PDB file of C-alpha atoms and ligand atoms in Angstrom:
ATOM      1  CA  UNK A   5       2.925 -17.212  10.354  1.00  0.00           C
ATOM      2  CA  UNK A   6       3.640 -17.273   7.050  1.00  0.00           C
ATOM      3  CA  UNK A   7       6.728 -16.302   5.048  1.00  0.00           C
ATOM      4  CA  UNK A   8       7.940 -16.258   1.378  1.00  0.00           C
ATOM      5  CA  UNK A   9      11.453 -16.078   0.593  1.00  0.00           C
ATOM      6  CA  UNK A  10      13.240 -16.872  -2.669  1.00  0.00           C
ATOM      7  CA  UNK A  11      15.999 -19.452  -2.812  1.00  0.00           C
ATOM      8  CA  UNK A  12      17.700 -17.636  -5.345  1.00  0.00           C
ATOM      9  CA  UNK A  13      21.054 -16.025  -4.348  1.00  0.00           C
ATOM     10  CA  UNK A  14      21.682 -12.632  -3.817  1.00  0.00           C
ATOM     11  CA  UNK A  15      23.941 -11.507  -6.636  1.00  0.00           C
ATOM     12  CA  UNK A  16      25.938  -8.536  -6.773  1.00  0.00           C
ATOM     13  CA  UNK A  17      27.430  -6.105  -3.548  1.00  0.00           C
ATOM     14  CA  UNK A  18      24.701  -3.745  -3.058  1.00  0.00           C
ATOM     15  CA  UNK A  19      23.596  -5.059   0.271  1.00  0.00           C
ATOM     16  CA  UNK A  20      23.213  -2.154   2.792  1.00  0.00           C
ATOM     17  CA  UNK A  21      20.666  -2.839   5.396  1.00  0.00           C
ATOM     18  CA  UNK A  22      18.077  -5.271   6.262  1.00  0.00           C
ATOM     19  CA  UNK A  23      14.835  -3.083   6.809  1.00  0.00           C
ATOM     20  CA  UNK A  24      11.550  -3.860   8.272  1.00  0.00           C
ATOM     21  CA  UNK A  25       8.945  -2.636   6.636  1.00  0.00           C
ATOM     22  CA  UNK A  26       5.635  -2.940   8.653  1.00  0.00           C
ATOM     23  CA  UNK A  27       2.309  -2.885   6.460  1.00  0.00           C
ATOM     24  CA  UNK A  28       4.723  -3.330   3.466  1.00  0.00           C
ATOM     25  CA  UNK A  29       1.985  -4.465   1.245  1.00  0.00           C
ATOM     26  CA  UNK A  30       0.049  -1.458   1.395  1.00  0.00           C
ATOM     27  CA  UNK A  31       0.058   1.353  -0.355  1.00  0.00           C
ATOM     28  CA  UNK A  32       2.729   3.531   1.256  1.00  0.00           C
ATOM     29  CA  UNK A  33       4.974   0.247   2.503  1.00  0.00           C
ATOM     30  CA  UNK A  34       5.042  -1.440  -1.196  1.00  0.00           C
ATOM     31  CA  UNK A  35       6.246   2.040  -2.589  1.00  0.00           C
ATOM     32  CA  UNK A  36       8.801   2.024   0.341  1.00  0.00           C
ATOM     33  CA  UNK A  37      10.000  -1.563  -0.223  1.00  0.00           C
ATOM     34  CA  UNK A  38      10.124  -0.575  -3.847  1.00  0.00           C
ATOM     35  CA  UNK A  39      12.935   2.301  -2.748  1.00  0.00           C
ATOM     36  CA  UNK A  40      14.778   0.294  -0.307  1.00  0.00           C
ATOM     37  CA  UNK A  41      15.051  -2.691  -2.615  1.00  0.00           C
ATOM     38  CA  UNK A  42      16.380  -0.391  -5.832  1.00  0.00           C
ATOM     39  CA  UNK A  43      18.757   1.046  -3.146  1.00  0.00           C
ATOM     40  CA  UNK A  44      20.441  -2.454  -2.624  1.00  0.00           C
ATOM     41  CA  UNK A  45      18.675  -2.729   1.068  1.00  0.00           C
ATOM     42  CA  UNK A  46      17.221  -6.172   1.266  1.00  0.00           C
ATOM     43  CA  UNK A  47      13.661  -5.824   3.091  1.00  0.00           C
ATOM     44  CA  UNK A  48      11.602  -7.723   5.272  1.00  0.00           C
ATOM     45  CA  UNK A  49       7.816  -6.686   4.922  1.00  0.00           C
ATOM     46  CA  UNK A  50       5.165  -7.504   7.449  1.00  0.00           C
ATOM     47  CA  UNK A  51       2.054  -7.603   6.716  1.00  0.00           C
ATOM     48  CA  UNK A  52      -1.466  -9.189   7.622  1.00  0.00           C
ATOM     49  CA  UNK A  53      -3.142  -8.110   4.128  1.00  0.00           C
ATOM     50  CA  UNK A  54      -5.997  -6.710   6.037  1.00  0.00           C
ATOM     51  CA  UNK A  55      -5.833  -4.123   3.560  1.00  0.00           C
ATOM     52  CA  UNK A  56      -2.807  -4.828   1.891  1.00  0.00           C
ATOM     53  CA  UNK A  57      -2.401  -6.767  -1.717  1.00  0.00           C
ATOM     54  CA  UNK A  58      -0.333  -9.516  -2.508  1.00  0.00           C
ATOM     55  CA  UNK A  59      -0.703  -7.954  -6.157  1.00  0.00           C
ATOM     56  CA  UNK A  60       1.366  -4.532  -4.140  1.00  0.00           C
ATOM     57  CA  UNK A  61       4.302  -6.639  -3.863  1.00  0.00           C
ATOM     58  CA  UNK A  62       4.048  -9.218  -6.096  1.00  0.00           C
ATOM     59  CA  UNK A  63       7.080  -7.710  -8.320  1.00  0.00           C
ATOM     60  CA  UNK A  64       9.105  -8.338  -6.033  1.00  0.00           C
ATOM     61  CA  UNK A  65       8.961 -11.901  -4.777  1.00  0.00           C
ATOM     62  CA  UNK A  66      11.556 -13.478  -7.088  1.00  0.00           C
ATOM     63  CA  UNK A  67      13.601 -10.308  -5.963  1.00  0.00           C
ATOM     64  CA  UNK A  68      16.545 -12.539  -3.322  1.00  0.00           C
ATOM     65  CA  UNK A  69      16.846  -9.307  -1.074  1.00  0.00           C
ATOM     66  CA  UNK A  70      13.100  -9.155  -0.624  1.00  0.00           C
ATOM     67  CA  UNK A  71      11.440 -11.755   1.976  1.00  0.00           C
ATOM     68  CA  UNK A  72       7.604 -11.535   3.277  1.00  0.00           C
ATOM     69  CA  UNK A  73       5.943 -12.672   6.541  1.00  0.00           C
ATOM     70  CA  UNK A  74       2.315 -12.617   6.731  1.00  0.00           C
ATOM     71  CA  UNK A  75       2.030 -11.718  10.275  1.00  0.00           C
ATOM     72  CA  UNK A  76       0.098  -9.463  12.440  1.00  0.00           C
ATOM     73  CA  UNK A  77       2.821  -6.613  13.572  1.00  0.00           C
ATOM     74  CA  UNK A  78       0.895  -5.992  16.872  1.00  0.00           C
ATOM     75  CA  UNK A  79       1.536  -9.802  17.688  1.00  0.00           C
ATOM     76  CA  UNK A  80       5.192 -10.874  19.097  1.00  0.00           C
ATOM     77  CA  UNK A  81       7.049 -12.804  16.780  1.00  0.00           C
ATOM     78  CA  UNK A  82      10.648 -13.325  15.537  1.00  0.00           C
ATOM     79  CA  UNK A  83      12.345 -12.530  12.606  1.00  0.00           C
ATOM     80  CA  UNK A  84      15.692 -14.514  11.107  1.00  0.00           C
ATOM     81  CA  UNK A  85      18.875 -12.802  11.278  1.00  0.00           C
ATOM     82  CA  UNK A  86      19.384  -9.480  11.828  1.00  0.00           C
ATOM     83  CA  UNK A  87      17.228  -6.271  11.121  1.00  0.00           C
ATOM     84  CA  UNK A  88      19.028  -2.780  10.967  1.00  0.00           C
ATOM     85  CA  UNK A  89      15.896  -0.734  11.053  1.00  0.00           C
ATOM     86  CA  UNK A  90      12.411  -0.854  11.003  1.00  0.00           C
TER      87      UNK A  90
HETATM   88  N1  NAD B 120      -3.148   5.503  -6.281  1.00  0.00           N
HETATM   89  C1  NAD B 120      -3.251   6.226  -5.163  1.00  0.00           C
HETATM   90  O1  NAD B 120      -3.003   7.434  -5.156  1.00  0.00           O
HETATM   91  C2  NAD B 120      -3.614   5.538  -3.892  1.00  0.00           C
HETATM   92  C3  NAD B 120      -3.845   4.166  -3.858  1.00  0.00           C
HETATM   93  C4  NAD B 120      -4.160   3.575  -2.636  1.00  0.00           C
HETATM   94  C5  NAD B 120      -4.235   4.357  -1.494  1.00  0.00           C
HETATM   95  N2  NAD B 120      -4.025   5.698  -1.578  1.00  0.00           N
HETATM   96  C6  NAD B 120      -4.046   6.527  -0.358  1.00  0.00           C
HETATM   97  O2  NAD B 120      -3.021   6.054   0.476  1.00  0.00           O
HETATM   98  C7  NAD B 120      -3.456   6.110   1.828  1.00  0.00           C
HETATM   99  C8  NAD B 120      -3.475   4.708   2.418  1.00  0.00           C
HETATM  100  O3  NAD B 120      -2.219   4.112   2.222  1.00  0.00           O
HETATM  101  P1  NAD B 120      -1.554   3.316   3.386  1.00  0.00           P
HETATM  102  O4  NAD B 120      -0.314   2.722   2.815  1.00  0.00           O
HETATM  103  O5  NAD B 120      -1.461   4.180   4.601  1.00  0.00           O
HETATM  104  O6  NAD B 120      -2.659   2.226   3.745  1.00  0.00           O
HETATM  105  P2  NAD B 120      -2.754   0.757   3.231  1.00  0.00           P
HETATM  106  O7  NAD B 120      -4.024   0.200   3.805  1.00  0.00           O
HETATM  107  O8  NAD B 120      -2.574   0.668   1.761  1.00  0.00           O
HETATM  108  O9  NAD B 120      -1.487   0.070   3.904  1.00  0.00           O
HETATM  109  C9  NAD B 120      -1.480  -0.356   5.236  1.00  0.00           C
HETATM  110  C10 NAD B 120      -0.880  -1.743   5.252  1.00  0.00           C
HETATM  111  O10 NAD B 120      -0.718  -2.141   6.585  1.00  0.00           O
HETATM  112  C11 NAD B 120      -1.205  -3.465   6.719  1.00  0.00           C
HETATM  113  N3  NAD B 120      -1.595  -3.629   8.111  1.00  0.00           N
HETATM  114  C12 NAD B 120      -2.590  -3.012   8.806  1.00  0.00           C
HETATM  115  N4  NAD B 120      -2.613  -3.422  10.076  1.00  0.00           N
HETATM  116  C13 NAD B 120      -1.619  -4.334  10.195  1.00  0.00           C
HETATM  117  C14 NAD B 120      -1.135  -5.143  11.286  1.00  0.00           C
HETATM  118  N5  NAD B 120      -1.678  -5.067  12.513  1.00  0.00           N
HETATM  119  N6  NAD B 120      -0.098  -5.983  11.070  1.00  0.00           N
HETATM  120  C15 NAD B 120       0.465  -6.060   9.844  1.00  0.00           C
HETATM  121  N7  NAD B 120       0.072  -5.324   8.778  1.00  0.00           N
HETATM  122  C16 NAD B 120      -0.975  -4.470   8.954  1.00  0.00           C
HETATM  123  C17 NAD B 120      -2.357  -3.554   5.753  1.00  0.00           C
HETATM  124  O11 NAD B 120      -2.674  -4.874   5.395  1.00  0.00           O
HETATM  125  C18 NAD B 120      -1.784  -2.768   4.581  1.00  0.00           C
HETATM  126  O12 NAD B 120      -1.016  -3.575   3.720  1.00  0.00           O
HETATM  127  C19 NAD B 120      -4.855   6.715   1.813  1.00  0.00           C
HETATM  128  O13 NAD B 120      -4.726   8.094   2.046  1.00  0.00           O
HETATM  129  C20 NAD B 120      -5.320   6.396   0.407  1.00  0.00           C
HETATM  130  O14 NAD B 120      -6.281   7.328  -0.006  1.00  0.00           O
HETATM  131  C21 NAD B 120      -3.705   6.296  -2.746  1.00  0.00           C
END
């Protein structure tokens, strides 16, 4: 398992939820982490790029409230801290 955070702090108050988003660097999930992220949610995507991009979410890595784990979502694993949906 993989995952990609940034070390830069999160600045401002807009923090709502942390969100899951499985498949996050597809097509549907990047445009979804895209929402969550402008709505001050920070965002946890999962995804094993079988058909996924890096290039889907690569405008958001130096985002602080945006963290990604390269990780097959049918696999157990565990996730840092606290997730409010998914
Ligand atoms: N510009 C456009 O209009 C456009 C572009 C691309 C796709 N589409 C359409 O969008 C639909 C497809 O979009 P989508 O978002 O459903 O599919 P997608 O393949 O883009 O996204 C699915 C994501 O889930 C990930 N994934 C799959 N299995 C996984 C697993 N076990 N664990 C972790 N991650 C996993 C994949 O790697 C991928 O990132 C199709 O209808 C397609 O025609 C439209």
């Amino acid at each position: 398992m993989r995952t990609v955070t940034s070390n830069q702090p999160r600045v401002g108050t807009g923090k709502k939820k942390v969100i899951l988003v499985a498949g996050g660097a597809g097509f549907i999930g990047s445009h979804l982490c895209s929402r969550f992220l402008a709505e001050g949610h920070e965002v946890i995507c999962v995804d094993n790029f079988e058909t996924g991009s890096m290039a889907n979410v690569a405008m958001f890595m130096n985002d602080p409230g945006f963290r990604l784990i390269e990780q097959d979502i049918c696999i157990p694993f565990e996730v840092k801290g606290r997730i409010d949906e998914c």
